[in-house]
C-alpha cells in the first residue's frame, strides 16, 4: 500500500496483526460485530489508535479545529491534510486508514474530486477517502472516485463542511422531511458505491432506519446506539483539551473515556515549577560527562580566548558536579 511501512510505529508491538481492509469491515458488518473508528492526526495519536486495536483510523478534517484551532473545518487545505495523513500512515499499520477530503478540493468537478482522492492515497498513504455527501455534485464525486478504484466512505446528517447552508453546527433529521433526506442521501451514497456511511448528529430512530435500509455499515457519531459502528474524535474521547475554546466546541454526545487534559496540565505545571526552582534538571537528568582534566583544559582554552567568566562558570559547574558524584575521575 502507498506509504505504509510494515513494522513501523505500533505495528512492531502488534506483532503480525492482520491489517484491516474494507473486506474486513464487510465481514464484521455481516456478522453483526460493531466497528470501531477513532480520528488521528499525527504519529503519536496513530500509534495509540493502532495499539488499541481500533478498526478504522480516520484522518479527519476536524484537524482544522482540534489541532489548528479554527472554529470550523473549512480552512484546512488538501496539502495540510496530506501532511497529517503521512504522519498517521507512519504510526498506524494495522487499522484501515481513511483520509477526509477537505472543503474546496472536490466539489467543483468529478475530475478534481478524483485527482484529490488519488493524492490522498498516493501522497498521503491512506487506504480510502471520506467525503461529505448531500448535494448531487457530491454524490457524483463519490461515484467517480469509486469508479477510479478508490474506496469511499460517505457522510450524512450534520456535515460540517456545509455549515454555511445549515446555519451552523445543527443536528439533522429532527423533522419528517429532514429525516427522510438523511435516509435518501445515505441510500444515494450506497448506490454510488460507498463502502460505509457516517451518520452524524441525527436522532437515534433516524440512524436506526438508515442502518436498516442500507446494506453497508453505518458509523455513528452523535447518532445513538443502533449504527453498525461508532466514531469519536481522539482529543474529545480522551478529555485532552481543557482550553475554553475547545470546551465550547466539544460536542454534547462525546463521552470522555479519560481525563488526559488534566494529566497534561499537571505535568506541565510541575515542569514549570521545577525549572523555576532549579530542581530540574538534577543529576539523574544530566547524563553527559567530561573528565576533570578536560575541564581544566577547557577552562584554560577559554581564558586564552579572553573568556574568563565563561572559564569560571565551567569550573564552578564541574565542582558542583563533583560534589554530586557526577564527574569522572582523571585517568
CSV table of C-alpha atoms in Angstrom, one decimal:
chain,number,residue,atom,x,y,z
A,1,UNK,CA,0.0,0.0,0.0
A,2,UNK,CA,1.2,3.5,-0.8
A,3,UNK,CA,3.3,5.0,2.1
A,4,UNK,CA,2.6,2.2,4.6
A,5,UNK,CA,5.6,0.7,6.5
A,6,UNK,CA,5.4,-2.9,7.8
A,7,UNK,CA,6.5,-3.0,11.4
A,8,UNK,CA,6.6,0.8,11.9
A,9,UNK,CA,5.2,2.5,14.9
A,10,UNK,CA,2.7,0.4,16.8
A,11,UNK,CA,2.8,-2.3,14.2
A,12,UNK,CA,6.1,-3.6,15.7
A,13,UNK,CA,4.4,-4.1,19.0
A,14,UNK,CA,1.3,-5.5,17.5
A,15,UNK,CA,3.3,-8.4,16.0
A,16,UNK,CA,1.8,-10.0,12.9
A,17,UNK,CA,-1.7,-8.5,13.5
A,18,UNK,CA,-3.6,-8.5,10.2
A,19,UNK,CA,-4.3,-5.2,8.5
A,20,UNK,CA,-7.9,-4.2,8.5
A,21,UNK,CA,-9.4,-3.8,5.0
A,22,UNK,CA,-12.7,-2.9,3.5
A,23,UNK,CA,-13.3,-6.7,3.3
A,24,UNK,CA,-12.7,-7.0,7.0
A,25,UNK,CA,-15.3,-4.4,7.7
A,26,UNK,CA,-17.8,-6.1,5.5
A,27,UNK,CA,-17.2,-9.3,7.4
A,28,UNK,CA,-17.8,-7.6,10.7
A,29,UNK,CA,-20.9,-5.9,9.4
A,30,UNK,CA,-22.3,-9.2,8.1
A,31,UNK,CA,-21.7,-10.9,11.5
A,32,UNK,CA,-23.2,-8.0,13.4
A,33,UNK,CA,-20.0,-7.1,15.1
A,34,UNK,CA,-19.6,-3.3,15.9
A,35,UNK,CA,-17.0,-1.4,14.1
A,36,UNK,CA,-14.7,1.0,16.0
A,37,UNK,CA,-13.4,4.2,14.4
A,38,UNK,CA,-11.2,6.9,16.0
A,39,UNK,CA,-9.6,10.0,14.4
A,40,UNK,CA,-5.9,10.6,14.5
A,41,UNK,CA,-3.9,13.5,13.1
A,42,UNK,CA,-0.2,12.7,13.8
A,43,UNK,CA,2.3,10.0,14.5
A,44,UNK,CA,1.7,9.7,18.3
A,45,UNK,CA,-2.1,9.5,18.1
A,46,UNK,CA,-1.8,7.0,15.3
A,47,UNK,CA,0.4,4.8,17.4
A,48,UNK,CA,-2.1,4.8,20.2
A,49,UNK,CA,-5.0,4.1,17.9
A,50,UNK,CA,-3.1,1.2,16.3
A,51,UNK,CA,-2.1,-0.2,19.7
A,52,UNK,CA,-5.7,-0.2,21.0
A,53,UNK,CA,-6.8,-2.4,18.1
A,54,UNK,CA,-9.2,0.2,16.6
A,55,UNK,CA,-10.6,-1.0,13.3
A,56,UNK,CA,-10.5,2.3,11.3
A,57,UNK,CA,-8.2,5.3,11.8
A,58,UNK,CA,-9.8,8.4,10.3
A,59,UNK,CA,-7.6,11.4,9.5
A,60,UNK,CA,-10.4,13.9,9.7
A,61,UNK,CA,-10.7,17.5,8.6
A,62,UNK,CA,-11.6,18.1,12.2
A,63,UNK,CA,-7.9,18.6,12.5
A,64,UNK,CA,-8.7,22.2,11.5
A,65,UNK,CA,-10.4,22.6,14.8
A,66,UNK,CA,-8.7,20.3,17.3
A,67,UNK,CA,-5.2,20.7,16.0
A,68,UNK,CA,-5.0,24.1,14.3
A,69,UNK,CA,-7.5,26.0,16.4
A,70,UNK,CA,-10.0,27.1,13.8
A,71,UNK,CA,-13.7,27.5,14.6
A,72,UNK,CA,-14.8,25.3,11.7
A,73,UNK,CA,-13.3,22.6,9.4
A,74,UNK,CA,-13.4,24.9,6.4
A,75,UNK,CA,-9.9,26.5,6.4
A,76,UNK,CA,-7.8,23.3,6.2
A,77,UNK,CA,-6.3,22.6,2.8
A,78,UNK,CA,-5.6,19.4,1.0
A,79,UNK,CA,-1.9,19.9,1.3
A,80,UNK,CA,-2.1,20.3,5.1
A,81,UNK,CA,-4.4,17.3,5.2
A,82,UNK,CA,-1.8,15.3,3.3
A,83,UNK,CA,0.8,16.1,6.0
A,84,UNK,CA,-1.5,14.8,8.6
A,85,UNK,CA,-2.2,11.7,6.5
A,86,UNK,CA,1.5,10.9,6.1
A,87,UNK,CA,2.2,11.2,9.8
A,88,UNK,CA,-0.6,8.9,10.6
A,89,UNK,CA,0.4,6.4,8.0
A,90,UNK,CA,3.8,6.1,9.6
A,91,UNK,CA,2.3,5.4,13.0
A,92,UNK,CA,-0.6,3.0,12.3
A,93,UNK,CA,0.0,-0.1,10.2
A,94,UNK,CA,-3.0,-2.2,11.3
A,95,UNK,CA,-6.2,-0.1,11.0
A,96,UNK,CA,-7.9,0.8,7.8
A,97,UNK,CA,-6.7,4.4,7.1
A,98,UNK,CA,-9.3,6.8,5.8
A,99,UNK,CA,-8.4,10.4,4.8
A,100,UNK,CA,-11.0,13.2,4.7
A,101,UNK,CA,-11.3,15.2,1.5
A,102,UNK,CA,-11.3,18.8,2.9
A,103,UNK,CA,-13.7,21.5,1.7
A,104,UNK,CA,-12.8,23.0,-1.6
A,105,UNK,CA,-10.9,20.1,-3.2
A,106,UNK,CA,-13.7,18.0,-4.7
A,107,UNK,CA,-16.9,20.0,-5.2
A,108,UNK,CA,-16.3,21.8,-8.5
A,109,UNK,CA,-16.0,18.7,-10.7
A,110,UNK,CA,-15.7,14.9,-10.6
A,111,UNK,CA,-12.3,15.2,-12.3
A,112,UNK,CA,-11.0,17.4,-9.5
A,113,UNK,CA,-12.5,15.0,-6.9
A,114,UNK,CA,-10.8,12.0,-8.4
A,115,UNK,CA,-7.4,13.9,-8.6
A,116,UNK,CA,-7.7,14.9,-4.9
A,117,UNK,CA,-8.6,11.4,-3.9
A,118,UNK,CA,-5.7,10.0,-5.8
A,119,UNK,CA,-3.4,12.3,-3.9
A,120,UNK,CA,-4.8,11.2,-0.6
A,121,UNK,CA,-3.8,7.6,-1.4
A,122,UNK,CA,-0.6,8.1,-3.3
A,123,UNK,CA,0.9,11.0,-1.3
A,124,UNK,CA,-0.9,10.5,2.0
A,125,UNK,CA,-0.6,6.8,2.4
A,126,UNK,CA,-4.3,6.3,3.0
A,127,UNK,CA,-6.4,3.2,2.1
A,128,UNK,CA,-9.6,5.1,1.4
A,129,UNK,CA,-11.2,8.6,1.5
A,130,UNK,CA,-14.2,10.1,3.2
A,131,UNK,CA,-16.3,12.9,1.7
A,132,UNK,CA,-19.4,14.6,2.9
A,133,UNK,CA,-22.5,13.7,0.8
A,134,UNK,CA,-25.8,15.5,0.3
A,135,UNK,CA,-25.7,17.6,-2.9
A,136,UNK,CA,-26.0,15.8,-6.2
A,137,UNK,CA,-22.5,17.0,-7.1
A,138,UNK,CA,-21.0,15.3,-4.1
A,139,UNK,CA,-22.9,12.1,-4.9
A,140,UNK,CA,-21.4,12.3,-8.4
A,141,UNK,CA,-18.0,12.9,-7.0
A,142,UNK,CA,-18.3,9.8,-4.8
A,143,UNK,CA,-19.3,7.7,-7.8
A,144,UNK,CA,-16.4,8.9,-9.9
A,145,UNK,CA,-13.9,8.3,-7.2
A,146,UNK,CA,-15.2,4.7,-6.7
A,147,UNK,CA,-15.1,4.1,-10.4
A,148,UNK,CA,-11.5,5.3,-10.3
A,149,UNK,CA,-10.8,2.4,-8.0
A,150,UNK,CA,-10.7,4.2,-4.7
A,151,UNK,CA,-12.8,3.1,-1.7
A,152,UNK,CA,-15.1,5.9,-0.4
A,153,UNK,CA,-16.8,6.4,3.0
A,154,UNK,CA,-19.8,8.8,2.8
A,155,UNK,CA,-21.0,11.2,5.4
A,156,UNK,CA,-24.6,12.4,6.0
A,157,UNK,CA,-26.6,14.2,8.7
A,158,UNK,CA,-24.6,17.1,10.2
A,159,UNK,CA,-22.0,17.7,7.5
A,160,UNK,CA,-19.6,20.3,9.0
A,161,UNK,CA,-18.4,21.5,5.6
A,162,UNK,CA,-21.9,22.7,4.8
A,163,UNK,CA,-22.4,24.8,7.9
A,164,UNK,CA,-22.9,27.9,5.7
A,165,UNK,CA,-26.1,26.3,4.3
A,166,UNK,CA,-27.1,24.5,7.5
A,167,UNK,CA,-26.8,27.7,9.6
A,168,UNK,CA,-24.1,26.3,12.0
A,169,UNK,CA,-23.4,23.0,13.7
A,170,UNK,CA,-27.0,21.9,13.9
A,171,UNK,CA,-28.4,18.3,14.3
A,172,UNK,CA,-30.2,17.0,11.3
A,173,UNK,CA,-33.2,14.6,10.9
A,174,UNK,CA,-35.4,16.3,13.5
A,175,UNK,CA,-38.3,16.8,11.2
A,176,UNK,CA,-40.0,14.3,8.8
A,177,UNK,CA,-38.6,15.9,5.7
A,178,UNK,CA,-35.1,16.2,7.2
A,179,UNK,CA,-35.2,12.6,8.5
A,180,UNK,CA,-36.3,11.3,5.1
A,181,UNK,CA,-33.5,13.3,3.4
A,182,UNK,CA,-30.9,11.6,5.7
A,183,UNK,CA,-32.0,8.2,4.7
A,184,UNK,CA,-32.3,9.1,1.0
A,185,UNK,CA,-28.8,10.6,0.9
A,186,UNK,CA,-27.4,7.6,2.7
A,187,UNK,CA,-29.0,5.3,0.1
A,188,UNK,CA,-27.7,7.5,-2.7
A,189,UNK,CA,-24.1,7.2,-1.4
A,190,UNK,CA,-24.6,3.5,-1.2
A,191,UNK,CA,-25.7,3.5,-4.8
A,192,UNK,CA,-22.7,5.5,-5.7
A,193,UNK,CA,-20.5,2.7,-4.4
A,194,UNK,CA,-19.5,3.8,-0.9
A,195,UNK,CA,-18.4,1.0,1.4
A,196,UNK,CA,-19.7,2.8,4.6
A,197,UNK,CA,-21.6,5.9,5.6
A,198,UNK,CA,-21.0,8.2,8.7
A,199,UNK,CA,-24.3,9.3,10.3
A,200,UNK,CA,-23.5,12.5,12.3
A,201,UNK,CA,-25.8,14.2,14.8
A,202,UNK,CA,-29.2,12.6,13.9
A,203,UNK,CA,-31.8,11.2,16.3
A,204,UNK,CA,-31.4,7.5,17.1
A,205,UNK,CA,-34.6,6.4,15.3
A,206,UNK,CA,-33.4,8.1,12.1
A,207,UNK,CA,-30.0,6.4,12.4
A,208,UNK,CA,-31.7,3.0,13.1
A,209,UNK,CA,-33.8,3.4,10.0
A,210,UNK,CA,-30.8,4.3,7.8
A,211,UNK,CA,-28.9,1.4,9.2
A,212,UNK,CA,-31.7,-1.0,8.4
A,213,UNK,CA,-32.3,0.4,4.9
A,214,UNK,CA,-28.6,0.2,4.0
A,215,UNK,CA,-26.6,-2.9,3.1
A,216,UNK,CA,-23.3,-1.2,4.0
A,217,UNK,CA,-22.2,-0.3,7.6
A,218,UNK,CA,-23.2,2.9,9.2
A,219,UNK,CA,-20.8,4.7,11.6
A,220,UNK,CA,-22.5,6.8,14.1
A,221,UNK,CA,-21.3,10.0,15.8
A,222,UNK,CA,-23.9,11.6,18.0
A,223,UNK,CA,-26.4,9.2,16.3
A,224,UNK,CA,-27.3,6.7,19.1
A,225,UNK,CA,-26.5,3.0,19.6
A,226,UNK,CA,-28.2,1.5,16.6
A,227,UNK,CA,-25.4,2.1,14.0
A,228,UNK,CA,-23.0,-0.6,12.7
A,229,UNK,CA,-20.2,1.2,14.5
A,230,UNK,CA,-19.1,4.4,16.2
A,231,UNK,CA,-16.5,7.1,15.7
A,232,UNK,CA,-15.2,9.8,18.1
A,233,UNK,CA,-12.5,12.5,17.8
A,234,UNK,CA,-9.3,11.4,19.6
A,235,UNK,CA,-9.0,14.6,21.6
A,236,UNK,CA,-12.6,14.6,22.7
A,237,UNK,CA,-12.8,11.0,23.9
A,238,UNK,CA,-9.5,11.4,25.9
A,239,UNK,CA,-10.7,14.6,27.5
A,240,UNK,CA,-7.4,16.1,26.3
A,241,UNK,CA,-8.3,19.7,25.8
A,242,UNK,CA,-9.1,22.0,28.7
A,243,UNK,CA,-8.9,25.3,26.8
A,244,UNK,CA,-12.2,27.3,26.9
A,245,UNK,CA,-12.3,27.3,23.1
A,246,UNK,CA,-12.2,23.6,23.0
A,247,UNK,CA,-14.8,23.3,25.8
A,248,UNK,CA,-17.0,25.5,23.6
A,249,UNK,CA,-16.8,23.2,20.6
A,250,UNK,CA,-16.7,19.7,22.3
A,251,UNK,CA,-20.0,18.1,21.3
A,252,UNK,CA,-22.6,17.1,23.8
A,253,UNK,CA,-22.7,13.5,22.5
A,254,UNK,CA,-19.0,12.8,23.3
A,255,UNK,CA,-18.2,10.6,26.3
A,256,UNK,CA,-14.8,11.3,27.8
A,257,UNK,CA,-13.1,8.0,28.4
A,258,UNK,CA,-10.2,9.6,30.1
A,259,UNK,CA,-9.1,12.9,31.6
A,260,UNK,CA,-5.8,13.2,29.8
A,261,UNK,CA,-6.1,17.0,29.7
A,262,UNK,CA,-5.8,17.1,33.5
A,263,UNK,CA,-2.8,14.9,33.4
A,264,UNK,CA,-1.1,17.0,30.7
A,265,UNK,CA,-1.8,20.3,32.6
A,266,UNK,CA,-0.5,18.8,35.9
A,267,UNK,CA,2.7,17.6,34.2
A,268,UNK,CA,3.3,21.0,32.5
A,269,UNK,CA,2.7,22.8,35.8
A,270,UNK,CA,5.2,20.6,37.6
A,271,UNK,CA,7.8,21.1,34.9
A,272,UNK,CA,7.4,24.8,35.1
A,273,UNK,CA,7.8,24.8,38.9
A,274,UNK,CA,10.9,22.6,38.8
A,275,UNK,CA,12.6,24.7,36.2
A,276,UNK,CA,11.8,27.9,38.1
A,277,UNK,CA,13.1,26.4,41.4
A,278,UNK,CA,16.2,24.9,39.5
A,279,UNK,CA,15.4,21.4,40.7
A,280,UNK,CA,15.2,20.2,37.1
A,281,UNK,CA,17.5,19.1,35.6
A,282,UNK,CA,19.1,17.3,38.5
A,283,UNK,CA,22.0,14.9,38.5
A,284,UNK,CA,19.9,12.0,37.1
A,285,UNK,CA,18.9,14.1,34.1
A,286,UNK,CA,22.4,15.5,33.4
A,287,UNK,CA,23.9,12.4,31.8
A,288,UNK,CA,26.8,13.7,29.7
A,289,UNK,CA,30.2,13.9,31.4
A,290,UNK,CA,33.5,15.5,30.8
A,291,UNK,CA,36.7,14.3,32.7
A,292,UNK,CA,38.2,16.7,35.3
A,293,UNK,CA,41.4,17.0,33.3
A,294,UNK,CA,39.4,18.1,30.2
A,295,UNK,CA,37.5,20.6,32.3
A,296,UNK,CA,40.8,22.2,33.3
A,297,UNK,CA,42.0,22.2,29.7
A,298,UNK,CA,38.7,23.7,28.6
A,299,UNK,CA,38.9,26.4,31.2
A,300,UNK,CA,42.5,27.3,30.1
A,301,UNK,CA,41.4,27.4,26.5
A,302,UNK,CA,38.5,29.8,27.4
A,303,UNK,CA,40.9,32.1,29.3
A,304,UNK,CA,43.2,32.3,26.3
A,305,UNK,CA,40.1,33.4,24.3
A,306,UNK,CA,39.6,36.2,26.9
A,307,UNK,CA,36.5,34.5,28.3
A,308,UNK,CA,37.5,34.5,32.0
A,309,UNK,CA,33.9,34.5,33.2
A,310,UNK,CA,33.0,31.5,31.0
A,311,UNK,CA,36.1,29.7,32.3
A,312,UNK,CA,34.9,30.3,35.9
A,313,UNK,CA,31.4,29.2,35.1
A,314,UNK,CA,32.7,25.9,33.6
A,315,UNK,CA,35.0,25.3,36.7
A,316,UNK,CA,32.1,26.1,39.1
A,317,UNK,CA,29.8,23.7,37.2
A,318,UNK,CA,32.5,21.0,37.3
A,319,UNK,CA,33.0,21.5,41.1
A,320,UNK,CA,29.2,21.2,41.7
A,321,UNK,CA,29.0,18.1,39.6
A,322,UNK,CA,31.9,16.6,41.5
A,323,UNK,CA,30.1,17.2,44.8
A,324,UNK,CA,27.1,15.3,43.4
A,325,UNK,CA,29.4,12.4,42.4
A,326,UNK,CA,28.9,13.0,38.7
A,327,UNK,CA,32.3,13.9,37.3
A,328,UNK,CA,34.5,11.0,36.2
A,329,UNK,CA,38.0,10.8,37.8
A,330,UNK,CA,41.1,11.8,36.0
A,331,UNK,CA,42.7,8.9,34.2
